[in-house]
Amino acid sequence: MSGNAKEQILDFVRARYPQAEIDETQDIFALGFVNSLFAMELVMFIEKTFEVTIPNDELKIDNFRSANTMAELVDRLSPARV
Amino acid sequence: MTTQAEIAPGVLQVTDRKSARAFVDTHIVPYADAYDRQGRVPEELLERMTAAGLWAPFLPGDSGGGGMDLVTLGEVHEEVGRGCSSVRSLLTVHTMVSWAVQRWGSPAQREQWVPALGRGDVLAAFCLSEPGAGSDASGIASNVVEKNGGWVLNGVKKWITNGQRADLFLVFARTATSIGAFLVPRDTPGVEVTPIEDVLGTRASMIAEISFRDVALGPDALLGPSGFTAGMVLTGTLDLGRYSVATGSVGIIQAALEACAAYASRRTVGGSLLKDLPLIQAKLSDMVTDARAARLLVAEAGRLKDAGEASTIMATWVAKYFASTAAARHASEAVQIHGANGCSHDYPVARLYRDAKVMEIIEGSNEIQRITIASQAEREII
């Protein structure tokens, strides 16, 4: 799941910023890409694509810093793991 | 317990565009100019809106709503906007706050507020703009500090739609680390509401300036954690507000079209009906075309919202920009078609003209919209 999730998340970010070179470990906040609009799009993309609901206590900046951390979040919220 | 039918007998539930149109034609259109002159929407209409289930029909059925999809909600708001932009503005801000509490609220916050918001027992207002900060949310000066396990709020909010009447305020204020969203009941000590009268447009939307002086709030006042989430509470809530304003702008174009078609069918000049003059036909055809185009853009944004697609945010920016600029353009032409009559209270187009201008400013000025749309295009295309 998480390998696939990482790729889908990277595809989403790269589609928004095609000129940027981003890998799964890079901090997209440090790269200056994230504004409140993109943050909302990211949350909506993750919830829609992976069929999860992100609870308030998981809406922490560290969960969204990189494709790796977002994929880990998806793994934690995925019903298959329950 | 008093039923809705007893509060407003004969008022039917609004469930779609058709029932919304019937409600608006019966209860709003005949009185919209009077609301505009009086500078307020009467309680009687607010009660009828409650009886019709108009306040937050998108909420789940067990939360006081009807689970209405957002495409249909947009159609309902368009119809209300066709009748009166002030009334639609009340729905817009109530929708924004109701959605925010449903989306971001804790179970306790949802239990406390959502059913009452859904029924319309509690009316809500969205408090972002300040004397020194409008579309630029980063300029917010209102602040909260943590104290005794709760919060103390200070600041002034301005241009607050339904601020004169609302029972619950969603207030955005600066925390130690970011901007947070706080639920503040109107009757909290330290809250002072000052009506703002005699504005250019949406004159009946009961706008107010609201001061918060050492307002003590409990820990449960914060909607969602501050920090990363707070930005999304603001972004998501404004997105829905922008959607509603876009739908209302379509309603203004439709109202302008209907007023002009009626006027041009009976007014003569030089022995000809206005409707037979090519320059008038050109104006009417542009209204028809832009109404349809704006309606399609709005419907697409709504469809993407219903599907949970992230692209709805940009689709909504585009829809609001197109619809609001078209509304301002066509409302101006509507006054032109009516000539001196259009400058009077005898026809609705002067109100439409003033209301349409407001649509270009609220929920993100059109200048901000163009910057945002262009920057998205720059990232994706250029």
Tab-separated table of C-alpha atoms in Angstrom:
chain	number	residue	atom	x	y	z
A	1	MET	CA	0.000	0.000	0.000
A	2	SER	CA	2.543	2.610	1.092
A	3	GLY	CA	4.789	2.219	-1.982
A	4	ASN	CA	1.820	2.736	-4.239
A	5	ALA	CA	0.564	5.568	-2.058
A	6	LYS	CA	3.938	7.302	-2.224
A	7	GLU	CA	3.907	7.222	-6.004
A	8	GLN	CA	0.347	8.519	-6.234
A	9	ILE	CA	1.124	11.326	-3.799
A	10	LEU	CA	4.298	12.232	-5.684
A	11	ASP	CA	2.363	12.237	-8.946
A	12	PHE	CA	-0.170	14.627	-7.427
A	13	VAL	CA	2.487	17.026	-6.127
A	14	ARG	CA	4.489	16.870	-9.358
A	15	ALA	CA	1.348	17.574	-11.393
A	16	ARG	CA	0.874	20.767	-9.387
A	17	TYR	CA	4.556	21.730	-9.621
A	18	PRO	CA	5.853	20.097	-12.824
A	19	GLN	CA	8.986	22.202	-12.912
A	20	ALA	CA	10.136	20.958	-9.505
A	21	GLU	CA	12.229	17.881	-8.843
A	22	ILE	CA	10.704	16.180	-5.839
A	23	ASP	CA	11.455	12.814	-4.315
A	24	GLU	CA	9.703	10.902	-1.587
A	25	THR	CA	11.852	12.226	1.239
A	26	GLN	CA	11.872	15.912	0.421
A	27	ASP	CA	10.156	18.354	2.745
A	28	ILE	CA	7.663	20.122	0.498
A	29	PHE	CA	7.116	22.796	3.145
A	30	ALA	CA	10.833	23.588	3.193
A	31	LEU	CA	10.749	23.861	-0.605
A	32	GLY	CA	8.165	26.607	-0.211
A	33	PHE	CA	5.446	24.877	-2.219
A	34	VAL	CA	2.707	24.711	0.347
A	35	ASN	CA	0.208	27.469	0.857
A	36	SER	CA	-3.181	27.045	2.506
A	37	LEU	CA	-4.848	26.343	-0.844
A	38	PHE	CA	-2.434	23.549	-1.727
A	39	ALA	CA	-2.667	22.153	1.806
A	40	MET	CA	-6.430	21.853	1.400
A	41	GLU	CA	-5.980	20.228	-2.005
A	42	LEU	CA	-3.524	17.746	-0.500
A	43	VAL	CA	-5.942	16.749	2.246
A	44	MET	CA	-8.804	16.374	-0.236
A	45	PHE	CA	-6.619	14.351	-2.598
A	46	ILE	CA	-5.518	11.946	0.135
A	47	GLU	CA	-9.037	11.488	1.500
A	48	LYS	CA	-10.516	10.904	-1.942
A	49	THR	CA	-7.768	8.733	-3.418
A	50	PHE	CA	-7.228	6.461	-0.435
A	51	GLU	CA	-10.793	6.545	0.878
A	52	VAL	CA	-9.798	7.699	4.339
A	53	THR	CA	-10.964	10.465	6.633
A	54	ILE	CA	-8.161	12.349	8.282
A	55	PRO	CA	-9.148	13.181	11.863
A	56	ASN	CA	-8.190	16.510	13.381
A	57	ASP	CA	-5.508	14.963	15.571
A	58	GLU	CA	-3.708	13.670	12.476
A	59	LEU	CA	-3.783	17.047	10.739
A	60	LYS	CA	-0.288	17.918	11.867
A	61	ILE	CA	2.243	19.544	9.630
A	62	ASP	CA	4.750	16.715	10.168
A	63	ASN	CA	2.312	14.241	8.582
A	64	PHE	CA	2.333	16.225	5.347
A	65	ARG	CA	6.001	17.155	4.977
A	66	SER	CA	6.918	14.516	2.400
A	67	ALA	CA	5.466	11.726	0.294
A	68	ASN	CA	6.917	9.299	2.828
A	69	THR	CA	5.143	10.836	5.807
A	70	MET	CA	1.876	11.173	3.898
A	71	ALA	CA	2.055	7.521	2.828
A	72	GLU	CA	2.640	6.542	6.464
A	73	LEU	CA	-0.436	8.553	7.398
A	74	VAL	CA	-2.461	6.721	4.769
A	75	ASP	CA	-1.214	3.410	6.126
A	76	ARG	CA	-2.262	4.346	9.666
A	77	LEU	CA	-5.735	5.396	8.538
A	78	SER	CA	-6.327	2.573	6.090
A	79	PRO	CA	-9.174	0.266	7.223
A	80	ALA	CA	-7.142	-2.754	6.078
A	81	ARG	CA	-4.791	-2.233	9.002
A	82	VAL	CA	-7.518	-2.238	11.632
B	1	MET	CA	-43.135	21.673	20.727
B	2	THR	CA	-43.921	24.118	17.934
B	3	THR	CA	-43.640	22.586	14.491
B	4	GLN	CA	-42.228	24.328	11.462
B	5	ALA	CA	-45.640	24.213	9.819
B	6	GLU	CA	-47.073	26.136	12.780
B	7	ILE	CA	-44.309	28.739	12.586
B	8	ALA	CA	-44.885	29.366	8.909
B	9	PRO	CA	-48.031	27.669	7.660
B	10	GLY	CA	-48.142	26.866	3.970
B	11	VAL	CA	-44.376	26.969	3.511
B	12	LEU	CA	-43.187	23.909	1.605
B	13	GLN	CA	-39.802	22.252	2.017
B	14	VAL	CA	-37.148	23.369	-0.437
B	15	THR	CA	-35.484	20.287	-1.853
B	16	ASP	CA	-34.340	21.326	-5.316
B	17	ARG	CA	-34.241	24.182	-7.833
B	18	LYS	CA	-37.936	23.956	-8.636
B	19	SER	CA	-39.111	24.185	-5.036
B	20	ALA	CA	-36.519	26.902	-4.356
B	21	ARG	CA	-37.819	28.911	-7.300
B	22	ALA	CA	-41.381	28.606	-6.003
B	23	PHE	CA	-40.301	29.712	-2.503
B	24	VAL	CA	-38.316	32.650	-3.852
B	25	ASP	CA	-41.068	33.827	-6.204
B	26	THR	CA	-43.625	33.682	-3.391
B	27	HIS	CA	-41.721	34.868	-0.342
B	28	ILE	CA	-38.735	36.919	-1.570
B	29	VAL	CA	-39.112	38.491	-5.029
B	30	PRO	CA	-42.152	40.649	-4.177
B	31	TYR	CA	-40.388	42.109	-1.124
B	32	ALA	CA	-36.696	42.275	-2.079
B	33	ASP	CA	-36.721	45.986	-2.933
B	34	ALA	CA	-38.432	46.753	0.361
B	35	TYR	CA	-35.773	44.782	2.257
B	36	ASP	CA	-33.158	46.776	0.373
B	37	ARG	CA	-34.703	50.083	1.401
B	38	GLN	CA	-35.282	48.984	5.006
B	39	GLY	CA	-31.745	47.645	5.305
B	40	ARG	CA	-32.776	44.370	6.844
B	41	VAL	CA	-34.469	41.037	6.254
B	42	PRO	CA	-37.524	40.657	8.506
B	43	GLU	CA	-37.806	37.915	11.089
B	44	GLU	CA	-40.882	36.648	9.300
B	45	LEU	CA	-38.827	35.640	6.281
B	46	LEU	CA	-36.110	34.090	8.459
B	47	GLU	CA	-38.824	31.930	10.042
B	48	ARG	CA	-40.160	30.945	6.642
B	49	MET	CA	-36.651	29.975	5.582
B	50	THR	CA	-36.441	27.819	8.683
B	51	ALA	CA	-39.759	26.193	7.832
B	52	ALA	CA	-38.542	25.549	4.286
B	53	GLY	CA	-35.352	23.891	5.545
B	54	LEU	CA	-33.211	26.411	3.686
B	55	TRP	CA	-30.458	27.128	6.183
B	56	ALA	CA	-28.188	24.093	5.863
B	57	PRO	CA	-29.901	21.364	3.832
B	58	PHE	CA	-26.536	19.798	2.925
B	59	LEU	CA	-26.023	18.590	6.508
B	60	PRO	CA	-26.731	14.893	7.129
B	61	GLY	CA	-30.296	14.002	7.982
B	62	ASP	CA	-29.427	13.179	11.587
B	63	SER	CA	-27.875	16.645	11.949
B	64	GLY	CA	-30.878	18.695	10.993
B	65	GLY	CA	-30.254	18.743	7.255
B	66	GLY	CA	-31.482	16.756	4.300
B	67	GLY	CA	-28.171	15.481	2.951
B	68	MET	CA	-28.530	17.718	-0.116
B	69	ASP	CA	-25.676	17.411	-2.628
B	70	LEU	CA	-23.689	20.534	-3.368
B	71	VAL	CA	-24.766	20.809	-7.004
B	72	THR	CA	-28.352	21.079	-5.821
B	73	LEU	CA	-27.348	23.419	-2.998
B	74	GLY	CA	-25.764	25.652	-5.629
B	75	GLU	CA	-28.983	25.660	-7.628
B	76	VAL	CA	-30.949	26.596	-4.508
B	77	HIS	CA	-28.553	29.431	-3.687
B	78	GLU	CA	-28.739	30.646	-7.286
B	79	GLU	CA	-32.512	30.866	-7.019
B	80	VAL	CA	-32.297	32.746	-3.727
B	81	GLY	CA	-29.685	35.040	-5.280
B	82	ARG	CA	-32.008	35.675	-8.195
B	83	GLY	CA	-34.574	36.927	-5.699
B	84	CYS	CA	-32.377	38.863	-3.300
B	85	SER	CA	-28.604	38.926	-2.842
B	86	SER	CA	-28.963	40.035	0.773
B	87	VAL	CA	-30.951	36.919	1.652
B	88	ARG	CA	-28.503	34.757	-0.274
B	89	SER	CA	-25.659	36.376	1.680
B	90	LEU	CA	-27.269	35.275	4.937
B	91	LEU	CA	-27.439	31.733	3.578
B	92	THR	CA	-23.827	31.921	2.416
B	93	VAL	CA	-22.302	32.749	5.775
B	94	HIS	CA	-24.589	30.349	7.613
B	95	THR	CA	-23.598	27.621	5.164
B	96	MET	CA	-19.919	28.357	5.684
B	97	VAL	CA	-20.072	28.098	9.461
B	98	SER	CA	-22.386	25.067	9.474
B	99	TRP	CA	-20.075	23.226	7.092
B	100	ALA	CA	-16.987	24.169	9.102
B	101	VAL	CA	-18.425	22.848	12.348
B	102	GLN	CA	-19.623	19.662	10.664
B	103	ARG	CA	-16.276	19.150	8.905
B	104	TRP	CA	-13.800	20.243	11.559
B	105	GLY	CA	-15.696	20.130	14.831
B	106	SER	CA	-15.069	17.723	17.678
B	107	PRO	CA	-17.924	15.327	18.480
B	108	ALA	CA	-18.919	17.624	21.349
B	109	GLN	CA	-18.874	20.733	19.145
B	110	ARG	CA	-20.928	18.997	16.481
B	111	GLU	CA	-23.445	17.797	19.033
B	112	GLN	CA	-23.740	21.270	20.550
B	113	TRP	CA	-24.077	23.279	17.355
B	114	VAL	CA	-24.807	21.310	14.191
B	115	PRO	CA	-28.450	20.306	14.775
B	116	ALA	CA	-29.365	23.863	15.789
B	117	LEU	CA	-27.506	25.278	12.786
B	118	GLY	CA	-29.210	22.766	10.526
B	119	ARG	CA	-32.676	23.712	11.728
B	120	GLY	CA	-31.887	27.422	11.708
B	121	ASP	CA	-32.526	27.747	15.439
B	122	VAL	CA	-29.047	29.231	15.633
B	123	LEU	CA	-27.929	31.562	12.843
B	124	ALA	CA	-24.245	31.973	12.191
B	125	ALA	CA	-21.848	34.580	10.836
B	126	PHE	CA	-18.313	34.285	9.497
B	127	CYS	CA	-15.859	36.766	11.020
B	128	LEU	CA	-12.670	37.187	9.042
B	129	SER	CA	-12.418	40.767	7.700
B	130	GLU	CA	-11.133	43.532	9.919
B	131	PRO	CA	-10.783	47.293	9.615
B	132	GLY	CA	-7.253	46.738	8.329
B	133	ALA	CA	-7.520	43.351	6.583
B	134	GLY	CA	-9.971	42.043	4.002
B	135	SER	CA	-8.961	39.493	1.394
B	136	ASP	CA	-5.482	39.438	2.922
B	137	ALA	CA	-6.027	37.047	5.824
B	138	SER	CA	-2.377	37.343	6.799
B	139	GLY	CA	-3.149	40.879	7.941
B	140	ILE	CA	-5.444	39.708	10.759
B	141	ALA	CA	-4.756	41.601	13.987
B	142	SER	CA	-7.380	39.978	16.250
B	143	ASN	CA	-5.650	37.686	18.679
B	144	VAL	CA	-6.246	35.025	21.268
B	145	VAL	CA	-4.044	34.025	24.163
B	146	GLU	CA	-4.329	30.849	26.190
B	147	LYS	CA	-5.388	31.479	29.766
B	148	ASN	CA	-6.616	29.184	32.528
B	149	GLY	CA	-7.019	26.302	30.075
B	150	GLY	CA	-9.161	28.387	27.732
B	151	TRP	CA	-8.724	31.434	25.523
B	152	VAL	CA	-9.057	35.200	25.734
B	153	LEU	CA	-10.038	36.918	22.487
B	154	ASN	CA	-9.451	40.556	21.559
B	155	GLY	CA	-9.991	42.342	18.275
B	156	VAL	CA	-12.441	43.969	15.879
B	157	LYS	CA	-14.144	42.341	12.901
B	158	LYS	CA	-15.767	44.452	10.200
B	159	TRP	CA	-18.197	43.970	7.301
B	160	ILE	CA	-19.664	40.897	8.986
B	161	THR	CA	-22.685	39.672	7.029
B	162	ASN	CA	-25.610	38.950	9.352
B	163	GLY	CA	-23.528	40.250	12.239
B	164	GLN	CA	-26.571	42.203	13.445
B	165	ARG	CA	-28.669	39.075	13.802
B	166	ALA	CA	-26.435	36.017	14.084
B	167	ASP	CA	-26.322	34.006	17.281
B	168	LEU	CA	-22.941	32.370	16.707
B	169	PHE	CA	-19.747	33.830	15.277
B	170	LEU	CA	-16.888	31.867	13.725
B	171	VAL	CA	-13.986	34.181	14.473
B	172	PHE	CA	-10.508	33.910	12.989
B	173	ALA	CA	-7.779	35.234	15.243
B	174	ARG	CA	-4.054	35.065	15.618
B	175	THR	CA	-2.726	32.499	18.102
B	176	ALA	CA	0.838	32.234	19.362
B	177	THR	CA	1.776	30.124	16.332
B	178	SER	CA	-0.791	30.643	13.563
B	179	ILE	CA	-4.403	31.657	12.886
B	180	GLY	CA	-7.148	29.752	14.701
B	181	ALA	CA	-10.912	29.521	14.212
B	182	PHE	CA	-13.048	30.102	17.317
B	183	LEU	CA	-16.751	29.569	17.955
B	184	VAL	CA	-18.070	32.561	19.887
B	185	PRO	CA	-21.729	32.763	20.950
B	186	ARG	CA	-23.119	36.261	20.533
B	187	ASP	CA	-24.113	36.528	24.183
B	188	THR	CA	-20.580	35.979	25.480
B	189	PRO	CA	-19.511	38.879	27.747
B	190	GLY	CA	-17.213	41.292	25.911
B	191	VAL	CA	-18.905	40.860	22.514
B	192	GLU	CA	-20.311	44.115	21.136
B	193	VAL	CA	-22.211	44.373	17.841
B	194	THR	CA	-22.446	47.702	15.994
B	195	PRO	CA	-24.654	47.783	12.884
B	196	ILE	CA	-23.141	49.125	9.677
B	197	GLU	CA	-25.894	50.916	7.784
B	198	ASP	CA	-26.340	52.475	4.379
B	199	VAL	CA	-23.829	50.420	2.389
B	200	LEU	CA	-23.658	50.251	-1.414
B	201	GLY	CA	-25.044	46.764	-2.019
B	202	THR	CA	-26.570	43.753	-0.241
B	203	ARG	CA	-28.021	46.480	1.930
B	204	ALA	CA	-30.362	44.117	3.800
B	205	SER	CA	-27.680	41.635	4.807
B	206	MET	CA	-27.484	43.159	8.278
B	207	ILE	CA	-23.772	43.875	8.204
B	208	ALA	CA	-22.033	44.732	11.456
B	209	GLU	CA	-18.772	45.582	13.088
B	210	ILE	CA	-18.127	43.285	16.021
B	211	SER	CA	-15.747	44.058	18.855
B	212	PHE	CA	-14.299	41.406	21.118
B	213	ARG	CA	-12.877	42.828	24.329
B	214	ASP	CA	-11.232	40.344	26.698
B	215	VAL	CA	-13.757	37.713	25.647
B	216	ALA	CA	-13.159	34.628	27.788
B	217	LEU	CA	-13.712	31.370	25.895
B	218	GLY	CA	-13.519	27.782	27.013
B	219	PRO	CA	-11.078	25.263	25.538
B	220	ASP	CA	-13.888	23.923	23.360
B	221	ALA	CA	-14.146	27.226	21.454
B	222	LEU	CA	-11.269	26.325	19.134
B	223	LEU	CA	-12.521	24.659	15.940
B	224	GLY	CA	-9.882	22.130	14.939
B	225	PRO	CA	-6.345	22.337	16.238
B	226	SER	CA	-4.452	25.536	15.594
B	227	GLY	CA	-1.521	25.351	13.218
B	228	PHE	CA	-1.676	23.333	9.996
B	229	THR	CA	-5.405	22.651	10.275
B	230	ALA	CA	-6.348	26.241	11.001
B	231	GLY	CA	-5.299	27.310	7.527
B	232	MET	CA	-7.505	24.617	6.071
B	233	VAL	CA	-10.521	25.616	8.155
B	234	LEU	CA	-10.188	29.056	6.611
B	235	THR	CA	-9.440	27.821	3.087
B	236	GLY	CA	-12.197	25.214	3.055
B	237	THR	CA	-14.780	27.540	4.531
B	238	LEU	CA	-13.957	30.343	2.113
B	239	ASP	CA	-14.103	27.858	-0.745
B	240	LEU	CA	-17.696	27.011	0.095
B	241	GLY	CA	-18.531	30.679	0.556
B	242	ARG	CA	-16.982	31.468	-2.804
B	243	TYR	CA	-19.108	28.730	-4.356
B	244	SER	CA	-22.266	30.242	-2.875
B	245	VAL	CA	-21.314	33.734	-4.057
B	246	ALA	CA	-20.701	32.330	-7.551
B	247	THR	CA	-24.161	30.773	-7.575
B	248	GLY	CA	-25.664	34.021	-6.307
B	249	SER	CA	-23.903	35.879	-9.104
B	250	VAL	CA	-25.559	33.577	-11.635
B	251	GLY	CA	-28.834	34.450	-9.942
B	252	ILE	CA	-28.131	38.151	-10.458
B	253	ILE	CA	-27.501	37.612	-14.178
B	254	GLN	CA	-30.730	35.638	-14.452
B	255	ALA	CA	-32.668	38.327	-12.586
B	256	ALA	CA	-31.197	41.017	-14.846
B	257	LEU	CA	-32.155	38.991	-17.892
B	258	GLU	CA	-35.709	38.419	-16.705
B	259	ALA	CA	-36.178	42.085	-15.782
B	260	CYS	CA	-34.795	43.263	-19.121
B	261	ALA	CA	-36.795	40.775	-21.174
B	262	ALA	CA	-40.002	41.944	-19.493
B	263	TYR	CA	-39.142	45.627	-19.851
B	264	ALA	CA	-37.997	45.346	-23.467
B	265	SER	CA	-41.222	43.562	-24.387
B	266	ARG	CA	-43.423	46.504	-23.421
B	267	ARG	CA	-41.261	49.629	-23.619
B	268	THR	CA	-41.249	51.410	-26.954
B	269	VAL	CA	-38.866	53.907	-28.460
B	270	GLY	CA	-39.471	55.603	-31.810
B	271	GLY	CA	-42.469	53.356	-32.362
B	272	SER	CA	-40.532	50.126	-31.873
B	273	LEU	CA	-40.436	47.804	-28.906
B	274	LEU	CA	-37.012	47.732	-27.260
B	275	LYS	CA	-36.848	43.993	-27.822
B	276	ASP	CA	-36.825	44.532	-31.581
B	277	LEU	CA	-33.788	46.820	-31.543
B	278	PRO	CA	-30.534	45.070	-32.504
B	279	LEU	CA	-28.435	46.750	-29.809
B	280	ILE	CA	-30.884	45.626	-27.126
B	281	GLN	CA	-30.969	42.122	-28.614
B	282	ALA	CA	-27.175	42.034	-28.407
B	283	LYS	CA	-27.258	42.872	-24.710
B	284	LEU	CA	-29.935	40.252	-24.007
B	285	SER	CA	-28.118	37.576	-25.983
B	286	ASP	CA	-24.925	38.249	-24.003
B	287	MET	CA	-26.906	37.880	-20.755
B	288	VAL	CA	-28.343	34.565	-21.912
B	289	THR	CA	-24.938	33.274	-22.971
B	290	ASP	CA	-23.102	34.338	-19.816
B	291	ALA	CA	-25.862	33.036	-17.539
B	292	ARG	CA	-25.531	29.621	-19.154
B	293	ALA	CA	-21.734	29.673	-19.133
B	294	ALA	CA	-21.548	30.788	-15.493
B	295	ARG	CA	-24.129	28.199	-14.490
B	296	LEU	CA	-22.068	25.457	-16.103
B	297	LEU	CA	-18.876	26.593	-14.355
B	298	VAL	CA	-20.695	26.613	-11.032
B	299	ALA	CA	-22.211	23.189	-11.667
B	300	GLU	CA	-18.781	21.791	-12.485
B	301	ALA	CA	-17.350	23.180	-9.249
B	302	GLY	CA	-20.276	21.641	-7.365
B	303	ARG	CA	-19.868	18.291	-9.072
B	304	LEU	CA	-16.192	18.228	-8.085
B	305	LYS	CA	-17.130	19.084	-4.497
B	306	ASP	CA	-19.615	16.231	-4.380
B	307	ALA	CA	-16.925	13.905	-5.730
B	308	GLY	CA	-14.405	15.134	-3.129
B	309	GLU	CA	-12.002	16.161	-5.889
B	310	ALA	CA	-9.250	18.589	-4.897
B	311	SER	CA	-9.628	20.378	-8.218
B	312	THR	CA	-12.908	21.851	-6.980
B	313	ILE	CA	-11.005	24.623	-5.225
B	314	MET	CA	-9.578	26.066	-8.443
B	315	ALA	CA	-12.824	25.331	-10.302
B	316	THR	CA	-14.615	27.424	-7.690
B	317	TRP	CA	-12.167	30.316	-8.047
B	318	VAL	CA	-12.765	30.290	-11.808
B	319	ALA	CA	-16.544	30.041	-11.442
B	320	LYS	CA	-16.721	32.885	-8.935
B	321	TYR	CA	-14.453	35.126	-10.982
B	322	PHE	CA	-16.418	34.539	-14.183
B	323	ALA	CA	-19.872	34.719	-12.617
B	324	SER	CA	-19.233	37.820	-10.512
B	325	THR	CA	-17.637	39.839	-13.312
B	326	ALA	CA	-20.437	38.799	-15.676
B	327	ALA	CA	-23.032	39.758	-13.052
B	328	ALA	CA	-21.517	43.226	-12.626
B	329	ARG	CA	-21.357	43.710	-16.401
B	330	HIS	CA	-24.906	42.587	-17.071
B	331	ALA	CA	-26.445	44.361	-14.102
B	332	SER	CA	-24.894	47.550	-15.468
B	333	GLU	CA	-26.370	46.819	-18.906
B	334	ALA	CA	-29.713	46.088	-17.280
B	335	VAL	CA	-29.767	49.608	-15.824
B	336	GLN	CA	-28.772	50.932	-19.246
B	337	ILE	CA	-31.668	49.121	-20.938
B	338	HIS	CA	-34.095	50.544	-18.396
B	339	GLY	CA	-32.759	54.083	-18.880
B	340	ALA	CA	-33.887	56.570	-16.225
B	341	ASN	CA	-36.384	53.998	-14.934
B	342	GLY	CA	-33.423	51.768	-14.115
B	343	CYS	CA	-32.061	54.398	-11.750
B	344	SER	CA	-35.245	54.404	-9.671
B	345	HIS	CA	-36.769	52.180	-6.988
B	346	ASP	CA	-39.548	51.271	-9.402
B	347	TYR	CA	-37.515	48.503	-11.025
B	348	PRO	CA	-35.195	45.937	-9.441
B	349	VAL	CA	-32.201	46.577	-11.698
B	350	ALA	CA	-30.688	49.380	-9.598
B	351	ARG	CA	-30.554	46.935	-6.669
B	352	LEU	CA	-29.059	44.256	-8.916
B	353	TYR	CA	-26.415	46.734	-10.090
B	354	ARG	CA	-25.378	47.645	-6.547
B	355	ASP	CA	-25.469	44.038	-5.340
B	356	ALA	CA	-23.430	42.791	-8.312
B	357	LYS	CA	-20.570	45.137	-7.473
B	358	VAL	CA	-20.314	43.537	-4.047
B	359	MET	CA	-19.912	40.094	-5.641
B	360	GLU	CA	-16.623	41.236	-7.196
B	361	ILE	CA	-15.239	42.054	-3.766
B	362	ILE	CA	-16.397	39.439	-1.262
B	363	GLU	CA	-14.945	35.981	-0.550
B	364	GLY	CA	-11.670	37.074	-2.137
B	365	SER	CA	-11.545	40.146	-4.333
B	366	ASN	CA	-11.427	39.549	-8.064
B	367	GLU	CA	-7.866	40.845	-8.098
B	368	ILE	CA	-6.864	38.081	-5.656
B	369	GLN	CA	-8.800	35.600	-7.788
B	370	ARG	CA	-6.936	36.565	-10.925
B	371	ILE	CA	-3.588	36.276	-9.158
B	372	THR	CA	-4.538	32.825	-7.860
B	373	ILE	CA	-5.877	31.585	-11.194
B	374	ALA	CA	-2.827	32.884	-13.033
B	375	SER	CA	-0.366	31.365	-10.569
B	376	GLN	CA	-2.078	27.994	-10.910
B	377	ALA	CA	-1.829	28.251	-14.686
B	378	GLU	CA	1.807	29.248	-14.375
B	379	ARG	CA	2.585	26.157	-12.309
B	380	GLU	CA	0.681	23.739	-14.499
B	381	ILE	CA	1.074	25.104	-17.999
B	382	ILE	CA	3.835	27.633	-18.460
